[in-house]
């Protein structure tokens, strides 16, 4: 049985033998073949070298042998690859898990990371009053750490309360230190030493009093002030899991009496009286009482007539962009920043009718009812903020009145003539935009219940023997003979009745 040995190529690193009796190629590899596609590349070369003297009616068969027990047969004429069956032969050893693992160990089950959740038990965080007078807001809750494994080793579990300031116009656009400043307000080492936790949910309570001077959460065109609770859990394997829960800190100023304001417009005799609410809220509608006096001049027989009234609410924001240590040289040294200003109109409207003109009085007057409103959409308007880091948000109400002068021949004449003179009366009023206070009160004004007027527990029963009822004293009865039972019984009954009646 002649056998031909040959090497296909130097890069293939395998050798084949051809049996002329069985017309079969045996291809043997010098190393483990991960796939069966590698030797098929050189099948045409095998047919070219050993095709002489071969009966074409009998197809070539190629056997691929490697370190694996499975092999495949290739039909050189048809070009078909016959893969072996995946069934395990009787008596063959089962493949071990270690041999099936990849180099990265993807088949090895890794322990699941713990999950975290936060429950806030305190009311919404609201600082009542101005930053100088506010006593702050109380934060309390529970941090939950859930373990899905039977037992898991936790190296540390830390809870942080952070305040973050994001500047949208930093000194250097690509520097994270220039655009973001983060400050840790409180830190709770819930698990300081390594501990093994069983399967289930483990709760850790926490509480903190936020100072009253802290700025409220704000988001405007220049900067953003935000607060969050961050939990970091580290396992024994070195895996770190982070959980972030955002917080909203609001500031509410309790409403007070309306603020009256008077504006004069020399050289005319006009004066405007305005009554504004002390505070307004986003999404609220508030009335604006406006009265214009001095519209009539009896000496010149002239008067002013209102043509149109407009109002708008402008939001002015300022922010200071500090420079980090790397880019502080651009501003001439450390501790310096760039001041940015931005202004926008958040609400406006025109009033063309609805006012009342009274020219019968000595100086005349015009009453203008105006109803202003702030949008309620999220992010449409920001509350007033004054922060030590240089971020401030303020609101101004601007009212413009367009009046035209008319000449009246006599005081009782209804015919008037326009003189051609007109004025634009512009007024500005500061608005205090804060969050709604709702029905809540400050934490220091919450008095605990008192029980001075509540009596003690139910009375005890130790002196029950001394509290027996006193019955009427009955007369002492003498013993009678047995023969006189019938007669004596009647007398006894009479005695008993008399004693009871007495």
Short mmCIF file of C-alpha atoms in Angstrom, two decimals, residues 34-448:
data_model
loop_
_atom_site.label_atom_id
_atom_site.label_comp_id
_atom_site.label_asym_id
_atom_site.label_seq_id
_atom_site.Cartn_x
_atom_site.Cartn_y
_atom_site.Cartn_z
CA UNK A 34 -9.27 25.55 17.11
CA UNK A 35 -11.48 25.43 13.98
CA UNK A 36 -11.97 23.18 10.92
CA UNK A 37 -11.62 25.93 8.32
CA UNK A 38 -7.84 26.17 8.32
CA UNK A 39 -6.90 23.03 6.27
CA UNK A 40 -9.57 23.58 3.62
CA UNK A 41 -7.43 26.37 2.13
CA UNK A 42 -4.94 23.90 0.63
CA UNK A 43 -7.36 21.27 -0.73
CA UNK A 44 -6.77 22.35 -4.33
CA UNK A 45 -3.02 21.85 -3.93
CA UNK A 46 -3.58 18.32 -2.69
CA UNK A 47 -5.54 17.44 -5.83
CA UNK A 48 -2.90 18.97 -8.08
CA UNK A 49 0.00 17.04 -6.53
CA UNK A 50 -1.59 13.61 -6.09
CA UNK A 51 -4.17 13.57 -8.84
CA UNK A 52 -2.06 11.37 -11.16
CA UNK A 53 -2.92 7.67 -11.22
CA UNK A 54 -6.14 8.21 -9.34
CA UNK A 55 -9.41 6.73 -10.43
CA UNK A 56 -11.75 9.68 -10.83
CA UNK A 57 -14.79 7.50 -10.19
CA UNK A 58 -13.64 7.12 -6.61
CA UNK A 59 -13.67 10.39 -4.70
CA UNK A 60 -10.84 11.54 -2.52
CA UNK A 61 -11.44 11.64 1.20
CA UNK A 62 -9.44 13.76 3.56
CA UNK A 63 -9.27 13.02 7.32
CA UNK A 64 -8.33 15.86 9.64
CA UNK A 65 -6.66 14.78 12.88
CA UNK A 66 -5.81 17.06 15.74
CA UNK A 67 -5.55 17.01 19.51
CA UNK A 68 -9.35 16.93 19.71
CA UNK A 69 -10.94 13.45 19.39
CA UNK A 70 -13.32 14.62 16.66
CA UNK A 71 -12.33 14.68 12.97
CA UNK A 72 -13.89 15.61 9.64
CA UNK A 73 -13.93 14.10 6.15
CA UNK A 74 -13.63 16.27 3.04
CA UNK A 75 -14.76 15.13 -0.43
CA UNK A 76 -12.24 16.70 -2.83
CA UNK A 77 -14.38 16.25 -5.95
CA UNK A 78 -17.63 17.54 -4.50
CA UNK A 79 -16.00 19.98 -2.11
CA UNK A 80 -18.20 18.87 0.78
CA UNK A 81 -17.16 18.87 4.42
CA UNK A 82 -18.66 16.08 6.52
CA UNK A 83 -18.66 17.22 10.16
CA UNK A 84 -18.60 14.65 12.92
CA UNK A 85 -21.58 13.97 15.12
CA UNK A 86 -21.84 15.93 18.34
CA UNK A 87 -22.99 12.88 20.27
CA UNK A 88 -20.58 11.53 22.83
CA UNK A 89 -19.37 8.00 22.17
CA UNK A 90 -20.08 5.35 24.81
CA UNK A 91 -17.28 5.23 27.35
CA UNK A 92 -15.79 8.54 26.25
CA UNK A 93 -14.88 10.86 29.13
CA UNK A 94 -17.07 13.87 29.76
CA UNK A 95 -15.48 17.22 28.99
CA UNK A 96 -14.44 19.04 32.10
CA UNK A 97 -15.48 22.59 32.90
CA UNK A 98 -11.89 23.77 33.04
CA UNK A 99 -11.17 22.65 29.47
CA UNK A 100 -14.23 24.52 28.21
CA UNK A 101 -13.30 27.78 29.84
CA UNK A 102 -11.89 30.54 27.70
CA UNK A 103 -8.72 32.39 28.48
CA UNK A 104 -10.68 35.23 30.10
CA UNK A 105 -12.77 32.93 32.26
CA UNK A 106 -16.10 34.05 30.78
CA UNK A 107 -17.78 30.83 31.83
CA UNK A 108 -16.89 31.31 35.49
CA UNK A 109 -19.85 32.77 37.40
CA UNK A 110 -18.97 36.03 39.06
CA UNK A 111 -20.76 37.08 42.25
CA UNK A 112 -23.45 39.66 41.67
CA UNK A 113 -22.79 43.19 42.88
CA UNK A 114 -25.00 44.48 45.69
CA UNK A 115 -27.82 46.85 44.79
CA UNK A 116 -28.74 50.02 46.65
CA UNK A 117 -31.88 52.07 47.21
CA UNK A 118 -32.69 55.19 49.21
CA UNK A 119 -35.83 56.05 51.20
CA UNK A 120 -36.35 59.68 52.24
CA UNK A 121 -38.41 59.87 55.43
CA UNK A 122 -38.26 63.63 56.01
CA UNK A 123 -40.56 66.22 54.38
CA UNK A 124 -39.40 68.09 51.26
CA UNK A 125 -36.25 70.10 51.86
CA UNK A 126 -37.45 73.70 52.20
CA UNK A 127 -35.56 76.52 53.93
CA UNK A 128 -38.14 78.97 55.29
CA UNK A 129 -37.14 82.62 55.38
CA UNK A 130 -34.20 84.56 54.03
CA UNK A 131 -30.67 83.10 54.18
CA UNK A 132 -29.94 85.25 57.24
CA UNK A 133 -33.01 84.16 59.19
CA UNK A 134 -33.57 80.58 58.02
CA UNK A 135 -32.78 77.70 60.37
CA UNK A 136 -32.21 75.23 57.53
CA UNK A 137 -33.89 72.00 56.50
CA UNK A 138 -33.76 68.58 58.12
CA UNK A 139 -32.87 65.55 55.98
CA UNK A 140 -33.42 62.01 57.25
CA UNK A 141 -33.86 58.65 55.60
CA UNK A 142 -32.60 55.11 55.26
CA UNK A 143 -30.04 53.65 52.89
CA UNK A 144 -30.76 50.08 51.79
CA UNK A 145 -28.07 47.63 50.68
CA UNK A 146 -29.43 44.45 49.07
CA UNK A 147 -27.27 41.32 48.79
CA UNK A 148 -28.38 38.60 46.37
CA UNK A 149 -25.66 36.06 47.27
CA UNK A 150 -25.84 33.70 50.22
CA UNK A 151 -23.03 35.67 51.85
CA UNK A 152 -20.98 38.55 50.50
CA UNK A 153 -17.96 40.32 51.89
CA UNK A 154 -18.28 44.11 51.97
CA UNK A 155 -15.11 46.06 52.56
CA UNK A 156 -16.70 49.51 52.98
CA UNK A 157 -20.01 51.28 52.53
CA UNK A 158 -19.96 55.09 52.58
CA UNK A 159 -22.74 57.65 52.20
CA UNK A 160 -21.98 61.22 51.07
CA UNK A 161 -24.05 64.41 50.86
CA UNK A 162 -22.65 66.57 48.07
CA UNK A 163 -23.29 70.04 46.66
CA UNK A 164 -22.26 70.56 43.04
CA UNK A 165 -21.92 73.81 41.09
CA UNK A 166 -21.73 73.59 37.30
CA UNK A 167 -20.66 76.66 35.33
CA UNK A 168 -21.79 76.61 31.71
CA UNK A 169 -19.18 79.16 30.58
CA UNK A 170 -15.93 77.94 32.15
CA UNK A 171 -12.52 79.52 31.73
CA UNK A 172 -11.39 76.50 29.68
CA UNK A 173 -14.10 74.64 27.82
CA UNK A 174 -12.47 71.21 27.97
CA UNK A 175 -11.45 71.29 31.63
CA UNK A 176 -13.75 69.54 34.09
CA UNK A 177 -12.12 71.26 37.09
CA UNK A 178 -12.92 74.68 35.65
CA UNK A 179 -16.56 73.87 34.97
CA UNK A 180 -17.48 71.79 38.04
CA UNK A 181 -16.90 72.39 41.74
CA UNK A 182 -18.02 69.73 44.21
CA UNK A 183 -18.22 70.06 47.98
CA UNK A 184 -19.00 67.31 50.50
CA UNK A 185 -21.44 68.58 53.14
CA UNK A 186 -21.70 65.38 55.20
CA UNK A 187 -20.13 61.91 55.28
CA UNK A 188 -21.46 58.73 56.91
CA UNK A 189 -19.16 55.64 57.09
CA UNK A 190 -22.01 53.13 57.29
CA UNK A 191 -19.56 50.19 57.08
CA UNK A 192 -16.05 51.17 58.08
CA UNK A 193 -14.56 47.69 58.64
CA UNK A 194 -14.90 44.61 56.40
CA UNK A 195 -18.01 42.60 57.22
CA UNK A 196 -19.84 39.63 55.72
CA UNK A 197 -23.50 40.30 54.96
CA UNK A 198 -26.11 37.59 54.51
CA UNK A 199 -28.64 37.51 51.72
CA UNK A 200 -31.33 40.16 52.11
CA UNK A 201 -31.78 43.90 52.49
CA UNK A 202 -29.78 45.77 55.13
CA UNK A 203 -30.97 49.27 56.14
CA UNK A 204 -28.83 52.07 57.59
CA UNK A 205 -30.52 55.26 58.93
CA UNK A 206 -28.96 58.70 58.51
CA UNK A 207 -29.89 62.32 59.19
CA UNK A 208 -28.38 65.75 58.62
CA UNK A 209 -29.39 69.38 59.11
CA UNK A 210 -28.74 71.49 56.03
CA UNK A 211 -27.69 75.00 56.98
CA UNK A 212 -30.09 77.85 56.25
CA UNK A 213 -27.53 79.92 54.32
CA UNK A 214 -27.10 77.27 51.61
CA UNK A 215 -28.35 78.40 48.19
CA UNK A 216 -31.42 76.70 46.81
CA UNK A 217 -31.26 74.34 43.85
CA UNK A 218 -31.16 76.40 40.67
CA UNK A 219 -30.76 75.84 36.94
CA UNK A 220 -30.34 78.85 34.65
CA UNK A 221 -28.50 79.79 31.49
CA UNK A 222 -25.17 80.39 33.25
CA UNK A 223 -24.90 77.89 36.09
CA UNK A 224 -26.56 75.05 37.94
CA UNK A 225 -26.63 74.32 41.67
CA UNK A 226 -27.59 70.78 42.63
CA UNK A 227 -27.50 68.50 45.67
CA UNK A 228 -27.29 64.72 45.78
CA UNK A 229 -26.77 61.75 48.07
CA UNK A 230 -24.03 59.42 46.81
CA UNK A 231 -23.48 55.90 48.17
CA UNK A 232 -20.32 53.91 47.39
CA UNK A 233 -20.06 50.19 48.21
CA UNK A 234 -16.82 48.23 47.75
CA UNK A 235 -16.71 44.43 47.81
CA UNK A 236 -13.85 42.14 48.78
CA UNK A 237 -13.17 41.43 45.09
CA UNK A 238 -12.43 45.12 44.51
CA UNK A 239 -15.66 45.89 42.65
CA UNK A 240 -17.11 49.32 43.40
CA UNK A 241 -20.79 50.16 43.05
CA UNK A 242 -22.02 53.76 43.10
CA UNK A 243 -25.57 54.98 43.69
CA UNK A 244 -26.66 58.62 43.24
CA UNK A 245 -29.96 60.10 44.40
CA UNK A 246 -30.63 63.77 43.49
CA UNK A 247 -32.07 66.14 46.07
CA UNK A 248 -33.99 69.40 45.60
CA UNK A 249 -33.43 72.16 48.14
CA UNK A 250 -35.98 74.99 47.93
CA UNK A 251 -36.32 78.31 49.66
CA UNK A 252 -39.71 79.70 50.59
CA UNK A 253 -40.45 83.13 52.04
CA UNK A 254 -43.79 83.48 53.73
CA UNK A 255 -46.04 86.07 52.05
CA UNK A 256 -46.64 89.37 53.78
CA UNK A 257 -48.58 92.56 53.07
CA UNK A 258 -48.43 94.15 49.63
CA UNK A 259 -45.63 96.61 48.96
CA UNK A 260 -46.82 100.07 47.79
CA UNK A 261 -44.62 102.04 45.44
CA UNK A 262 -44.91 105.53 43.90
CA UNK A 263 -43.20 106.76 40.75
CA UNK A 264 -43.14 110.36 39.49
CA UNK A 265 -42.37 111.47 35.93
CA UNK A 266 -41.05 115.03 35.74
CA UNK A 267 -41.42 117.46 34.04
CA UNK A 268 -45.03 116.32 33.76
CA UNK A 269 -47.46 116.21 36.65
CA UNK A 270 -48.02 112.46 36.24
CA UNK A 271 -47.40 110.04 39.10
CA UNK A 272 -48.03 106.29 39.31
CA UNK A 273 -49.02 104.31 42.41
CA UNK A 274 -48.46 100.54 42.34
CA UNK A 275 -49.24 97.82 44.90
CA UNK A 276 -47.17 94.63 44.42
CA UNK A 277 -47.34 91.31 46.30
CA UNK A 278 -44.43 90.63 48.62
CA UNK A 279 -43.58 87.29 46.99
CA UNK A 280 -44.59 85.50 43.80
CA UNK A 281 -44.17 81.87 42.79
CA UNK A 282 -43.40 80.12 39.49
CA UNK A 283 -46.65 79.26 37.77
CA UNK A 284 -48.65 81.79 39.80
CA UNK A 285 -50.92 84.63 38.69
CA UNK A 286 -50.90 87.84 40.71
CA UNK A 287 -52.83 91.13 40.35
CA UNK A 288 -51.07 94.43 39.85
CA UNK A 289 -52.99 97.51 41.04
CA UNK A 290 -51.78 100.54 39.05
CA UNK A 291 -53.19 104.05 39.31
CA UNK A 292 -52.04 107.06 37.29
CA UNK A 293 -52.67 110.47 38.92
CA UNK A 294 -52.22 114.04 37.64
CA UNK A 295 -53.54 113.36 34.14
CA UNK A 296 -55.44 116.68 33.97
CA UNK A 297 -53.93 120.18 33.95
CA UNK A 298 -56.66 122.77 34.68
CA UNK A 299 -54.42 125.77 33.91
CA UNK A 300 -53.51 124.65 30.37
CA UNK A 301 -56.80 122.81 29.72
CA UNK A 302 -54.84 119.69 28.76
CA UNK A 303 -55.06 116.11 29.83
CA UNK A 304 -53.23 112.85 29.23
CA UNK A 305 -55.02 109.88 27.74
CA UNK A 306 -53.69 106.32 28.04
CA UNK A 307 -53.16 104.55 24.73
CA UNK A 308 -51.47 101.28 25.68
CA UNK A 309 -49.90 99.51 28.66
CA UNK A 310 -47.33 96.71 28.52
CA UNK A 311 -45.61 94.63 31.19
CA UNK A 312 -42.83 92.06 31.22
CA UNK A 313 -40.80 90.13 33.77
CA UNK A 314 -37.05 89.99 33.15
CA UNK A 315 -34.73 87.45 34.74
CA UNK A 316 -31.15 88.58 35.31
CA UNK A 317 -28.52 85.95 36.12
CA UNK A 318 -24.88 86.43 37.03
CA UNK A 319 -22.19 83.82 37.58
CA UNK A 320 -18.47 83.83 38.28
CA UNK A 321 -16.40 81.19 36.47
CA UNK A 322 -13.36 80.34 38.62
CA UNK A 323 -10.17 78.97 37.11
CA UNK A 324 -8.51 75.78 38.26
CA UNK A 325 -4.88 75.56 39.31
CA UNK A 326 -3.78 74.60 35.80
CA UNK A 327 -5.57 77.45 33.97
CA UNK A 328 -5.31 80.14 36.66
CA UNK A 329 -2.43 81.76 34.76
CA UNK A 330 -4.90 82.95 32.13
CA UNK A 331 -6.53 85.25 34.69
CA UNK A 332 -3.33 86.44 36.33
CA UNK A 333 -3.17 84.10 39.31
CA UNK A 334 -5.15 81.83 41.60
CA UNK A 335 -8.39 82.92 43.23
CA UNK A 336 -9.70 84.90 40.26
CA UNK A 337 -12.65 84.31 37.95
CA UNK A 338 -14.62 85.70 35.04
CA UNK A 339 -17.99 87.40 35.63
CA UNK A 340 -20.78 86.45 33.20
CA UNK A 341 -24.19 88.12 32.91
CA UNK A 342 -27.33 86.99 31.16
CA UNK A 343 -30.82 88.48 30.90
CA UNK A 344 -34.01 87.08 29.42
CA UNK A 345 -37.74 87.83 29.42
CA UNK A 346 -39.76 85.06 31.05
CA UNK A 347 -43.25 86.59 30.69
CA UNK A 348 -44.85 89.58 28.95
CA UNK A 349 -48.23 90.89 27.74
CA UNK A 350 -49.95 93.97 26.29
CA UNK A 351 -52.99 95.72 27.77
CA UNK A 352 -54.98 97.70 25.20
CA UNK A 353 -58.30 98.10 26.99
CA UNK A 354 -60.00 97.64 30.32
CA UNK A 355 -58.78 100.74 32.23
CA UNK A 356 -60.99 103.45 33.71
CA UNK A 357 -60.37 107.19 33.09
CA UNK A 358 -61.80 109.84 35.42
CA UNK A 359 -61.35 113.45 34.25
CA UNK A 360 -64.00 114.98 36.53
CA UNK A 361 -61.71 115.33 39.54
CA UNK A 362 -59.31 118.20 40.06
CA UNK A 363 -56.24 116.42 38.69
CA UNK A 364 -57.90 113.36 37.11
CA UNK A 365 -56.89 109.72 37.44
CA UNK A 366 -56.66 106.49 35.43
CA UNK A 367 -56.99 103.08 37.06
CA UNK A 368 -55.32 100.23 35.18
CA UNK A 369 -56.02 96.64 36.33
CA UNK A 370 -53.17 94.34 35.26
CA UNK A 371 -52.93 90.60 35.85
CA UNK A 372 -49.40 89.23 35.51
CA UNK A 373 -48.40 85.57 35.45
CA UNK A 374 -45.25 83.46 35.56
CA UNK A 375 -44.90 80.30 33.44
CA UNK A 376 -45.23 76.97 35.19
CA UNK A 377 -43.14 74.86 32.81
CA UNK A 378 -40.01 73.29 34.38
CA UNK A 379 -36.98 75.45 33.68
CA UNK A 380 -39.05 78.34 32.31
CA UNK A 381 -38.30 80.52 35.34
CA UNK A 382 -35.78 80.17 38.16
CA UNK A 383 -36.26 81.25 41.75
CA UNK A 384 -34.20 84.02 43.28
CA UNK A 385 -30.77 82.82 44.39
CA UNK A 386 -27.84 84.55 46.05
CA UNK A 387 -24.82 82.28 46.49
CA UNK A 388 -21.42 83.02 48.04
CA UNK A 389 -19.78 81.37 45.03
CA UNK A 390 -20.88 84.25 42.78
CA UNK A 391 -24.17 82.87 41.37
CA UNK A 392 -27.18 85.17 41.64
CA UNK A 393 -30.64 85.24 40.04
CA UNK A 394 -32.99 88.24 40.31
CA UNK A 395 -36.29 89.26 38.70
CA UNK A 396 -37.59 92.67 37.71
CA UNK A 397 -41.12 93.70 36.67
CA UNK A 398 -41.07 96.35 33.94
CA UNK A 399 -44.27 98.34 33.22
CA UNK A 400 -44.53 100.78 30.31
CA UNK A 401 -47.42 103.20 29.77
CA UNK A 402 -47.87 105.12 26.52
CA UNK A 403 -49.87 108.35 27.03
CA UNK A 404 -50.83 111.10 24.56
CA UNK A 405 -51.66 114.72 25.40
CA UNK A 406 -55.02 116.26 24.39
CA UNK A 407 -56.30 119.86 24.52
CA UNK A 408 -59.78 120.56 25.87
CA UNK A 409 -61.35 124.01 25.19
CA UNK A 410 -63.43 124.07 28.36
CA UNK A 411 -63.77 121.89 31.42
CA UNK A 412 -67.20 120.66 30.37
CA UNK A 413 -66.45 120.28 26.68
CA UNK A 414 -66.34 116.79 25.25
CA UNK A 415 -64.45 117.76 22.11
CA UNK A 416 -60.68 117.33 22.37
CA UNK A 417 -57.77 117.96 20.06
CA UNK A 418 -54.50 116.02 20.06
CA UNK A 419 -51.49 118.23 20.71
CA UNK A 420 -49.04 115.73 19.23
CA UNK A 421 -47.13 115.25 22.48
CA UNK A 422 -46.69 111.72 23.81
CA UNK A 423 -44.74 110.09 26.60
CA UNK A 424 -43.56 106.59 27.46
CA UNK A 425 -43.70 106.07 31.19
CA UNK A 426 -41.36 103.22 32.20
CA UNK A 427 -41.29 101.75 35.71
CA UNK A 428 -39.25 98.89 37.24
CA UNK A 429 -40.12 96.94 40.39
CA UNK A 430 -38.11 94.20 42.06
CA UNK A 431 -39.95 90.87 42.33
CA UNK A 432 -39.15 88.23 44.93
CA UNK A 433 -39.67 84.87 43.20
CA UNK A 434 -39.54 81.94 45.62
CA UNK A 435 -40.93 78.44 45.89
CA UNK A 436 -44.33 77.83 47.45
CA UNK A 437 -44.26 77.30 51.19
CA UNK A 438 -47.28 74.99 51.13
CA UNK A 439 -48.62 73.75 54.45
CA UNK A 440 -45.24 72.90 55.93
CA UNK A 441 -43.42 74.75 58.68
CA UNK A 442 -39.81 74.98 59.72
CA UNK A 443 -38.38 72.03 61.62
CA UNK A 444 -37.62 74.12 64.72
CA UNK A 445 -41.26 75.20 64.99
CA UNK A 446 -42.55 71.65 65.16
CA UNK A 447 -43.31 71.19 68.87
CA UNK A 448 -43.62 67.60 70.12
#
